[in-house]
PDB file of C-alpha atoms and ligand atoms in Angstrom:
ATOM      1  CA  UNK A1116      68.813 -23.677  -5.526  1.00 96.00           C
ATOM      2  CA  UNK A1117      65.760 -24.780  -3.673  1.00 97.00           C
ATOM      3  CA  UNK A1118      63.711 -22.214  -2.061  1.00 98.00           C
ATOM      4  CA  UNK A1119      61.581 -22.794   2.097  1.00 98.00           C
ATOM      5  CA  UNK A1120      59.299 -20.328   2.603  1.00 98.00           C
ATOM      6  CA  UNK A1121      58.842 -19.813   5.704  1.00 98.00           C
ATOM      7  CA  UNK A1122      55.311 -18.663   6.593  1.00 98.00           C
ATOM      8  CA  UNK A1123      55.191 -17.822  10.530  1.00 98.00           C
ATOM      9  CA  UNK A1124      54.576 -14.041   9.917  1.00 98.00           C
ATOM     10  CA  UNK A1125      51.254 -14.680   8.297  1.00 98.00           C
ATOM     11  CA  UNK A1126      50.206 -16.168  11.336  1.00 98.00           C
ATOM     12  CA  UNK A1127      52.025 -13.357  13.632  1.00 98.00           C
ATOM     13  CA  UNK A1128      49.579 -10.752  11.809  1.00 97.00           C
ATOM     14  CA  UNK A1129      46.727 -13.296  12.649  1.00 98.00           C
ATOM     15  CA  UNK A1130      47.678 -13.944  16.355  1.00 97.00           C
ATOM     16  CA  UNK A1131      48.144  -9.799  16.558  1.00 97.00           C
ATOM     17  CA  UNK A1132      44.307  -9.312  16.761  1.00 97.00           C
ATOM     18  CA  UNK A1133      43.091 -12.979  17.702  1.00 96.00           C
ATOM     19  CA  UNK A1134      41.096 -13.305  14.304  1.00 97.00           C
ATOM     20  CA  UNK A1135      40.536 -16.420  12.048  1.00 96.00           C
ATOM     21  CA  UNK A1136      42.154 -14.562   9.180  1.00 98.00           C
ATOM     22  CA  UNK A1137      44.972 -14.524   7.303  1.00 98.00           C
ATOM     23  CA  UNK A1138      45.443 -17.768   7.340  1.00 98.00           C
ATOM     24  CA  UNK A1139      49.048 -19.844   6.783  1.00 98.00           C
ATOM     25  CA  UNK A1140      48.153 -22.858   5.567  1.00 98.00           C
ATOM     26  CA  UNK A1141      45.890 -20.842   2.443  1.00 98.00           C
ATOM     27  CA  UNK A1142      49.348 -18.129   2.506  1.00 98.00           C
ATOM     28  CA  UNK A1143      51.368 -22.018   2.232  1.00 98.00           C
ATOM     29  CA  UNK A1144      49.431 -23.165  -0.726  1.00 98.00           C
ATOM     30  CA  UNK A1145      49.839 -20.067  -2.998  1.00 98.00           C
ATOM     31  CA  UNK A1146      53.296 -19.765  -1.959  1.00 98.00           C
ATOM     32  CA  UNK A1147      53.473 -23.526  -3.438  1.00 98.00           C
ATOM     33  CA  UNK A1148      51.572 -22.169  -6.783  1.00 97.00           C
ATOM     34  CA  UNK A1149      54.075 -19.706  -7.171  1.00 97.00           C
ATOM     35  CA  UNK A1150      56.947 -22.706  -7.167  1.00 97.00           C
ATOM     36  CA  UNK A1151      58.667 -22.933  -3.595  1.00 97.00           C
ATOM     37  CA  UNK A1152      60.489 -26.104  -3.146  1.00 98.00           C
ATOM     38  CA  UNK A1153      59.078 -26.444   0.648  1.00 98.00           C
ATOM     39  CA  UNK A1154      57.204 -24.666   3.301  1.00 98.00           C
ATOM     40  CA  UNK A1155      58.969 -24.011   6.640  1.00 98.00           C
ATOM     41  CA  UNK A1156      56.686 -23.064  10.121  1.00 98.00           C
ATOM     42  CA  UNK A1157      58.357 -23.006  13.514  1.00 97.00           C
ATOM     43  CA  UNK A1158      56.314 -24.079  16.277  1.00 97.00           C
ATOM     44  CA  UNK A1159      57.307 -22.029  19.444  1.00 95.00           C
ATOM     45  CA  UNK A1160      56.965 -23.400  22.680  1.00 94.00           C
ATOM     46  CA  UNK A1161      55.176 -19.953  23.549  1.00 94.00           C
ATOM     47  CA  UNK A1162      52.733 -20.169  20.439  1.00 96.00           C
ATOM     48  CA  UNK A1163      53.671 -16.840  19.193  1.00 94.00           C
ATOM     49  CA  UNK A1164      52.362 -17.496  15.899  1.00 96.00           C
ATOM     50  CA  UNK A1165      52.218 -20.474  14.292  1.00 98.00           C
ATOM     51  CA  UNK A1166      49.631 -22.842  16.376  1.00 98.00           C
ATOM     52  CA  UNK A1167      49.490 -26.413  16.739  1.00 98.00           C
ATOM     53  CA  UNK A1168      46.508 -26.683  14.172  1.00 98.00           C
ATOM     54  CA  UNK A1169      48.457 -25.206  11.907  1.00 98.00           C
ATOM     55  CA  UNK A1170      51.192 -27.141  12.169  1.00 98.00           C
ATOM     56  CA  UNK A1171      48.569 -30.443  11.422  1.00 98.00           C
ATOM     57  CA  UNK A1172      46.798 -28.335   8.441  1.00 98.00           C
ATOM     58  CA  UNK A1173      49.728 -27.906   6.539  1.00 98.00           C
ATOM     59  CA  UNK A1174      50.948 -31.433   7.180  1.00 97.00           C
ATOM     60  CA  UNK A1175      47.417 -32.445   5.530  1.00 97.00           C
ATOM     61  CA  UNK A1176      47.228 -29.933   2.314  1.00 97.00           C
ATOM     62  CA  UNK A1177      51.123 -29.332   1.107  1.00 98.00           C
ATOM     63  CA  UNK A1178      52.283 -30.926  -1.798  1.00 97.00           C
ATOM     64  CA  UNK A1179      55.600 -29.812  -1.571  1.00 98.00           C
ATOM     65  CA  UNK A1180      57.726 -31.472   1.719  1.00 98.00           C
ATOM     66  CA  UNK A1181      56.797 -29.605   4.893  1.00 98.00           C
ATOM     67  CA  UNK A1182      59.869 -28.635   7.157  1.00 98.00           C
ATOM     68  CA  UNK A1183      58.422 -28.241  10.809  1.00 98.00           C
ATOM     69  CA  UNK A1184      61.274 -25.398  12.497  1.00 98.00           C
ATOM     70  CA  UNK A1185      61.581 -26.458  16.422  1.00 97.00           C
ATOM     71  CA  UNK A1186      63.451 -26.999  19.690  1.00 95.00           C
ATOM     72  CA  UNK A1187      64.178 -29.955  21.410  1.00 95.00           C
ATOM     73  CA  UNK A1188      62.120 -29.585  23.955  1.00 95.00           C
ATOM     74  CA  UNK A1189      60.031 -32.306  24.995  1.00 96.00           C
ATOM     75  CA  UNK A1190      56.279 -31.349  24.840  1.00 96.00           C
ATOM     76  CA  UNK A1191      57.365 -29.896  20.759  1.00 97.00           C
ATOM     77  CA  UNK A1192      59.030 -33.193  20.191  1.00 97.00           C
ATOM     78  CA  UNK A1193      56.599 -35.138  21.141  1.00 98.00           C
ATOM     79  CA  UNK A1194      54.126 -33.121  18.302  1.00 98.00           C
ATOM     80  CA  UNK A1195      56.465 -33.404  15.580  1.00 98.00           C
ATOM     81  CA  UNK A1196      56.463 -37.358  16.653  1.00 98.00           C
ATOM     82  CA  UNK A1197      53.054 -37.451  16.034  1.00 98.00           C
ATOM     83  CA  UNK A1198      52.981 -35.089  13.087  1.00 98.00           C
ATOM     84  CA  UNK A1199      55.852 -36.622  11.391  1.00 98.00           C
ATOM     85  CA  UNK A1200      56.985 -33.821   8.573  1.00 98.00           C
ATOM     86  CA  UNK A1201      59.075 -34.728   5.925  1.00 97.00           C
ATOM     87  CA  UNK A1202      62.161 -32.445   7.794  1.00 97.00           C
ATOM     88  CA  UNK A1203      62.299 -31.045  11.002  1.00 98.00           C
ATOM     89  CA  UNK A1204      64.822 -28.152  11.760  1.00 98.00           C
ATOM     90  CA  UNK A1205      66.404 -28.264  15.364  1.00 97.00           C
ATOM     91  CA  UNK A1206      66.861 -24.496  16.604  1.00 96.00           C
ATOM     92  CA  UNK A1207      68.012 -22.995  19.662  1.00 94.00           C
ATOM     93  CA  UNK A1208      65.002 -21.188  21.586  1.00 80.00           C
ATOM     94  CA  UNK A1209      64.725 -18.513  24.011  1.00 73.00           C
ATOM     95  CA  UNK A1210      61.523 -17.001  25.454  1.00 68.00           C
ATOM     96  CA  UNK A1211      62.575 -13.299  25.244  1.00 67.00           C
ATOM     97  CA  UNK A1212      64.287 -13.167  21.534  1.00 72.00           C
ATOM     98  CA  UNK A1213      62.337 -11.493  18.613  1.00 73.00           C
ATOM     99  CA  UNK A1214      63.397 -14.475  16.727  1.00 70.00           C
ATOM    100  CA  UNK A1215      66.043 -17.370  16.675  1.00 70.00           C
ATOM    101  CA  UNK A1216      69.261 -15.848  17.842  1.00 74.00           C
ATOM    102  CA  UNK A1217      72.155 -18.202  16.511  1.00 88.00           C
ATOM    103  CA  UNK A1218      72.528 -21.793  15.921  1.00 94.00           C
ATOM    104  CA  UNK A1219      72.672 -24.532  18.052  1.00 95.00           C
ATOM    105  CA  UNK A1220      75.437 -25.417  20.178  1.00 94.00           C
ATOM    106  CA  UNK A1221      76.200 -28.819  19.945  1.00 94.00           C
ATOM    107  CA  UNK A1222      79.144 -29.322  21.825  1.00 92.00           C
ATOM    108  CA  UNK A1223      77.217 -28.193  25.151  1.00 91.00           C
ATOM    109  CA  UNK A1224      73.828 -29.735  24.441  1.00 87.00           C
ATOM    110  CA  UNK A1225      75.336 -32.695  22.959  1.00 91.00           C
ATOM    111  CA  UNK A1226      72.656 -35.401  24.812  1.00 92.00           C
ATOM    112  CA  UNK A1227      69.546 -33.098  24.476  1.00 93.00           C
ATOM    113  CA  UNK A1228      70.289 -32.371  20.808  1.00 95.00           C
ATOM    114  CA  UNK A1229      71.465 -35.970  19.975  1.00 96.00           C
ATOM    115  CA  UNK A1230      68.138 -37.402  21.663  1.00 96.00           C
ATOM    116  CA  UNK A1231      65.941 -35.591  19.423  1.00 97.00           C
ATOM    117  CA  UNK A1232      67.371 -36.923  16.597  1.00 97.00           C
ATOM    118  CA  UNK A1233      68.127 -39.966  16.756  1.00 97.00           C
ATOM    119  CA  UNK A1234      63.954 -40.445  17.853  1.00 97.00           C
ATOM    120  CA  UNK A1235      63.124 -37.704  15.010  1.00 97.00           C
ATOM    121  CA  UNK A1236      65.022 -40.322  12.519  1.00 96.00           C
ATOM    122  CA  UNK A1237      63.519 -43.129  13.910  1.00 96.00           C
ATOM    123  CA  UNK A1238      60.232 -41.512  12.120  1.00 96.00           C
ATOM    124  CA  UNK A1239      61.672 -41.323   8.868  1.00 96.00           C
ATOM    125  CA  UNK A1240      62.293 -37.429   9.760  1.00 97.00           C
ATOM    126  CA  UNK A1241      64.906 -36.018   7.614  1.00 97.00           C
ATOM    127  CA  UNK A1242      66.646 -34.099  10.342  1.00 97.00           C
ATOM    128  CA  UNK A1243      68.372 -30.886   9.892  1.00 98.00           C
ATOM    129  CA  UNK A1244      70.075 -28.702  12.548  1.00 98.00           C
ATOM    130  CA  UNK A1245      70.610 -24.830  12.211  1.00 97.00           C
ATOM    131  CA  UNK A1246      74.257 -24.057  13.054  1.00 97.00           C
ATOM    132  CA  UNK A1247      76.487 -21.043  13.143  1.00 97.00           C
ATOM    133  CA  UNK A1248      79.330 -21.388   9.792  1.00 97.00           C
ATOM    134  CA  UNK A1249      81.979 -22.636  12.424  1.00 97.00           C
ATOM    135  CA  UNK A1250      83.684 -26.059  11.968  1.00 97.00           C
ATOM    136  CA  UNK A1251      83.643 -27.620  15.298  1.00 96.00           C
ATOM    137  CA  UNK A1252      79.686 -27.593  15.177  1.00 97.00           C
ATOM    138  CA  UNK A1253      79.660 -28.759  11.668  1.00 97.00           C
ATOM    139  CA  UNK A1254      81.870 -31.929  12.328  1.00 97.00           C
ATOM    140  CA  UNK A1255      79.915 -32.305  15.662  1.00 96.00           C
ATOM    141  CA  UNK A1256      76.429 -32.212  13.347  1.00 97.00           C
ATOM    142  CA  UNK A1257      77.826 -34.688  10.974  1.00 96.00           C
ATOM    143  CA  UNK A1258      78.997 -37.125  13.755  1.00 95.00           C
ATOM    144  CA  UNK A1259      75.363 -36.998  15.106  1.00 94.00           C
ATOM    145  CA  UNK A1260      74.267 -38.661  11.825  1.00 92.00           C
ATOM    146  CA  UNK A1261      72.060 -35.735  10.379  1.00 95.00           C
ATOM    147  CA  UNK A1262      72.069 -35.591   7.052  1.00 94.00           C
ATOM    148  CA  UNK A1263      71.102 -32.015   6.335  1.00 97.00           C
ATOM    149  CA  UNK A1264      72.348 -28.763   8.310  1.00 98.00           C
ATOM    150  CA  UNK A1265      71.241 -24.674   7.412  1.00 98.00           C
ATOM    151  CA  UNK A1266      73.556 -22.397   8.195  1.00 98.00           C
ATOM    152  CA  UNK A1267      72.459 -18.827  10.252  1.00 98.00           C
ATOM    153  CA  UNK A1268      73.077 -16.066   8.074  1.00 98.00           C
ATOM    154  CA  UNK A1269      71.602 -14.170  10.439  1.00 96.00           C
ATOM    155  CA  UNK A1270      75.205 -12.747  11.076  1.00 96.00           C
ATOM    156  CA  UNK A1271      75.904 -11.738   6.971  1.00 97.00           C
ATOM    157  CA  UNK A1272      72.447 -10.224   7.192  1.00 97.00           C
ATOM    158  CA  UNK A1273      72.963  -7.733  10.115  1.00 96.00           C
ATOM    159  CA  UNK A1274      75.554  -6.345   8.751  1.00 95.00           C
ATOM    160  CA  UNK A1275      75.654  -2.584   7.559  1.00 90.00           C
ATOM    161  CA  UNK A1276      79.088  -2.016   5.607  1.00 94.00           C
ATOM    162  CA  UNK A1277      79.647  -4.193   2.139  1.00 93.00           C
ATOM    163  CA  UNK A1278      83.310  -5.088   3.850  1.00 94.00           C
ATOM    164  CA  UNK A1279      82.018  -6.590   7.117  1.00 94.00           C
ATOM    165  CA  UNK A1280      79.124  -8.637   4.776  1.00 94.00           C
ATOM    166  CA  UNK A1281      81.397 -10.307   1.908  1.00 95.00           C
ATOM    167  CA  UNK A1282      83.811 -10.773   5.648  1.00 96.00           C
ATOM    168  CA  UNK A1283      80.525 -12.942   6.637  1.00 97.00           C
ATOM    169  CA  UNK A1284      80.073 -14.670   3.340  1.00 97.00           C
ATOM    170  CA  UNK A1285      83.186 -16.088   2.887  1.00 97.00           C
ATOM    171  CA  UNK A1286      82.683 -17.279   6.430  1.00 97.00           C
ATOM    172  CA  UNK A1287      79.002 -19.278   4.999  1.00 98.00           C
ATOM    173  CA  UNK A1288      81.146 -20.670   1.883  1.00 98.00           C
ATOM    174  CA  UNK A1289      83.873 -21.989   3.659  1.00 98.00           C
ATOM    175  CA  UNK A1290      81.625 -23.637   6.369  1.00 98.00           C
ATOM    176  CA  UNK A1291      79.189 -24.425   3.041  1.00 98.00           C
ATOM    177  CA  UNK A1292      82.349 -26.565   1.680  1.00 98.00           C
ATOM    178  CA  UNK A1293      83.398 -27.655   4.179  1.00 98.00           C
ATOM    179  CA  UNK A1294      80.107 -29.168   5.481  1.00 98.00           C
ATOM    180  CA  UNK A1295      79.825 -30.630   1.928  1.00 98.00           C
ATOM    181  CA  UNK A1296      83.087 -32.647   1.882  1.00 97.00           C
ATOM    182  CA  UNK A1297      81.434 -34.444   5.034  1.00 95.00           C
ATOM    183  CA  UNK A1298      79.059 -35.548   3.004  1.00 96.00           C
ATOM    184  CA  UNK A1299      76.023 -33.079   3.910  1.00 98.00           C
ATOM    185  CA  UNK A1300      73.486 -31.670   2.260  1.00 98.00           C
ATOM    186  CA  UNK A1301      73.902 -27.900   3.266  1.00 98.00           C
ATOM    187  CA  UNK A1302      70.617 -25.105   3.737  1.00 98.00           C
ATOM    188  CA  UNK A1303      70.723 -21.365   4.965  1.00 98.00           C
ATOM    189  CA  UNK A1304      68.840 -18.873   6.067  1.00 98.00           C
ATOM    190  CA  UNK A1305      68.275 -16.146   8.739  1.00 97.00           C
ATOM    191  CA  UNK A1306      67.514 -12.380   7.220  1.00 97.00           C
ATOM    192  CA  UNK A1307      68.132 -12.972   3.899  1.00 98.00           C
ATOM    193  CA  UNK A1308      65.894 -10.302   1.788  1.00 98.00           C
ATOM    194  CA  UNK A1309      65.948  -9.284  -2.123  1.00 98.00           C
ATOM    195  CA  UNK A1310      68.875  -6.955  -1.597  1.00 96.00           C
ATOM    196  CA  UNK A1311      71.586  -9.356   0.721  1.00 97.00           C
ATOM    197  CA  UNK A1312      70.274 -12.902  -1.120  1.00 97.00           C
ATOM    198  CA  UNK A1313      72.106 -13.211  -4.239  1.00 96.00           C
ATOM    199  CA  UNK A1314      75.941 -13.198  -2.432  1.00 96.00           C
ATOM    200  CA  UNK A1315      74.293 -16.128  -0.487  1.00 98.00           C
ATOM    201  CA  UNK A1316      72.597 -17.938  -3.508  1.00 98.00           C
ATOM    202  CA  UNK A1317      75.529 -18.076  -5.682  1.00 97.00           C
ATOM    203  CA  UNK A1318      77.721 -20.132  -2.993  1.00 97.00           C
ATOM    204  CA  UNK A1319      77.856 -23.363  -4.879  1.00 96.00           C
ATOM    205  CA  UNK A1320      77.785 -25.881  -2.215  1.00 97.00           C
ATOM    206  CA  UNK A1321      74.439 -24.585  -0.984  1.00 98.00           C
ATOM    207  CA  UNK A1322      71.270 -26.544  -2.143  1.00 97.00           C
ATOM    208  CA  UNK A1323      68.685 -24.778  -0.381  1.00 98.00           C
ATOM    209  CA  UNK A1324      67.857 -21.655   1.061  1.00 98.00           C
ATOM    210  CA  UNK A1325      65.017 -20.719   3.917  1.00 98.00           C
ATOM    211  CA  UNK A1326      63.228 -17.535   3.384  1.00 98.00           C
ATOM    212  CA  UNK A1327      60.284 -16.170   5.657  1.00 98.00           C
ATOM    213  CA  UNK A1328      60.424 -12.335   6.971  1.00 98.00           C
ATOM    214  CA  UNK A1329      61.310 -10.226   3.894  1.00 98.00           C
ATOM    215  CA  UNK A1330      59.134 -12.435   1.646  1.00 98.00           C
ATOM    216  CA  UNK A1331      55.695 -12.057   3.981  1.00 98.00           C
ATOM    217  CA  UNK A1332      56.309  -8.396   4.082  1.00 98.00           C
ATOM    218  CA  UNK A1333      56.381  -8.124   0.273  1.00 98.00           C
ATOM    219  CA  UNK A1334      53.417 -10.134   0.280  1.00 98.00           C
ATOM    220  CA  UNK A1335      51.592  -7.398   1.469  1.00 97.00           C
ATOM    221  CA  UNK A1336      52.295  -4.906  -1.254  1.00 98.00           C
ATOM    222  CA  UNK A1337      52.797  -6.821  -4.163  1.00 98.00           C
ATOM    223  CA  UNK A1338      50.431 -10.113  -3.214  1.00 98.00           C
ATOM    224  CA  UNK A1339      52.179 -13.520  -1.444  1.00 98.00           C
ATOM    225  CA  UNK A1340      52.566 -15.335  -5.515  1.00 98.00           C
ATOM    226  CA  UNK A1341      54.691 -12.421  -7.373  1.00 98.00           C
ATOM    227  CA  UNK A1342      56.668 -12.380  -3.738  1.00 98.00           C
ATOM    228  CA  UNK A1343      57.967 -15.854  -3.951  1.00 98.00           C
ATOM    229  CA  UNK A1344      58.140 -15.744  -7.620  1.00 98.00           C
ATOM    230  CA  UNK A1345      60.676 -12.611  -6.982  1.00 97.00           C
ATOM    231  CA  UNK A1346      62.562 -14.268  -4.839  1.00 98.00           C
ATOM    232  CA  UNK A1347      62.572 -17.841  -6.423  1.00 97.00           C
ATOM    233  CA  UNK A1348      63.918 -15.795  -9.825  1.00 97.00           C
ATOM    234  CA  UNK A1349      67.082 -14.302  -7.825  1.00 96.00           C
ATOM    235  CA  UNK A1350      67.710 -17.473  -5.660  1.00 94.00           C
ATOM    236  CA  UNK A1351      68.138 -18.893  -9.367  1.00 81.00           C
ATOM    237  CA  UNK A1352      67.976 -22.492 -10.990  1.00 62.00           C
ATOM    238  CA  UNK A1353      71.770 -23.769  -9.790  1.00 52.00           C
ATOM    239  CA  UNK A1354      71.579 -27.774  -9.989  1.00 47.00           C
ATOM    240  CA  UNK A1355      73.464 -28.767  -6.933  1.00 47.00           C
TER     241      UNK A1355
HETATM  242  N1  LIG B2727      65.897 -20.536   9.130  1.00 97.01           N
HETATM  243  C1  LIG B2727      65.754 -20.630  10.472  1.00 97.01           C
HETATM  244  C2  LIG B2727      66.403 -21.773  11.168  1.00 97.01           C
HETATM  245  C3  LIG B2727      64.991 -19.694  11.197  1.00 97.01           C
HETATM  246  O1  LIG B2727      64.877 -19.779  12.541  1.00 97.01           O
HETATM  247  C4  LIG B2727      64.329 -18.671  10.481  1.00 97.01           C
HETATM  248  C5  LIG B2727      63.409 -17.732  11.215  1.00 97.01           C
HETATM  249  O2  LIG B2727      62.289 -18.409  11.677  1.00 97.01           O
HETATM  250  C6  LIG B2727      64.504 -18.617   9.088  1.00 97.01           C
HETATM  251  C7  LIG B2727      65.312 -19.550   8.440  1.00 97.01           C
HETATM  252  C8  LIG B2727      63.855 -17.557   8.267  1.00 97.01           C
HETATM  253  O3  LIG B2727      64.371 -16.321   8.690  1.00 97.01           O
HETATM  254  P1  LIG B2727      63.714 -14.984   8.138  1.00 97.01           P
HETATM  255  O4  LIG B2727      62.310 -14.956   8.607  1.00 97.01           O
HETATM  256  O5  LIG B2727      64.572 -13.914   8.753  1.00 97.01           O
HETATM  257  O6  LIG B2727      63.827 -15.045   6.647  1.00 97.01           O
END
């Protein structure tokens, strides 16, 4: 199972007081030491946290592929254009939510979404879009010619009783399989921390899981290295 660490919450502590310091692209770098398999950064039209700088830094200094996390919107598309990542992840994106809210809908954005795309592949931009584990979207993302999608476990992750989360699991591996036996290469993420992961990371048809909240809030008892290392040892070595 690869491992995305997602990094925005280094730069949310930065943004909180305006300073230079800590820094995401020197948090990306050690996170890379301590053997992710990619870093993930979502550029928010609002420029919450991560900042367009950033965005070009890490571009410039990872080894490992960078996946730039973004809407459709035209003035971020037009960045990632320019930046060109190895991946870019489509989300939905509202002004007012603490963070992403669900997956796309692609059935009543199909134009917008299929736009983006097509001009994101015409880069060489692997293109992934984040989805809710339902079928209709998953058929809908495969007919748009992506090649990877992420599920939201955002759902599985709010959960509070053990019932209602294996009820939300088996919801991710069915959609997992299914999204497999259309021939796609299948990520998720969304809340996953080192108590909810391992249900997720032993779903067989998923290659790749996208990790940012719990993992930068370890980081600051235990140091940003033996954080990823934590969670790249319970995500485990699965050969998909
Ligand atoms: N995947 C996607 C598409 C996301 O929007 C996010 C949050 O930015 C994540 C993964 C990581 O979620 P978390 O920070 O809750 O681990």
């Amino acid at each position: 199972m690869r491992l995305g660490v997602n990094i925005d919450h280094v730069a949310t502590l930065r943004q909180a007081r305006g300073t230079e310091y800590p820094d995401p692209v020197a948090a990306a770098l050690l996170c890379e030491r301590a053997g992710c398999d990619s870093v993930v950064a979502h550029l928010r039209e609002d420029r919450r946290h991560i900042q367009d700088r950033d965005v070009y830094q890490l571009k410039e200094s990872l080894t490992v592929p960078f996946n730039l996390e973004m809407s459709a919107a035209p003035s971020i598309l037009r960045i990632a254009l320019d930046l060109r990542p190895a991946h870019a992840t489509l989300v939905p994106e509202k002004r007012r939510e603490l963070t992403t809210e669900g997956g796309l809908d692609l059935a009543a954005h199909p134009a917008r979404i299929g736009r983006a795309v097509r001009r994101l592949r015409a880069e060489n931009i692997q293109v992934s879009l984040f989805l809710d584990p339902v079928q209709k979207q998953i058929r809908l993302a495969a007919a748009m010619g992506v090649e990877i999608i992420e599920l939201n476990t955002g759902k599985y992750s709010d959960t509070r009783t053990v019932t209602a989360a294996g009820r939300e699991a088996v919801k991710i591996e069915k959609a997992a399989g299914y999204a497999r036996a259309q021939g796609l290469t299948v990520a998720a993420g969304h809340g996953l921390d080192y108590l909810n992961v391992s249900r997720i990371a032993a779903i067989p048809s998923l290659s790749e899981l996208n990790i940012g909240h719990s993992i930068i809030c370890r980081a600051v008892f235990t140091g940003i290295v033996p954080a990823v290392e934590e969670m790249k040892a319970l995500t485990g070595e699965k050969i998909s």
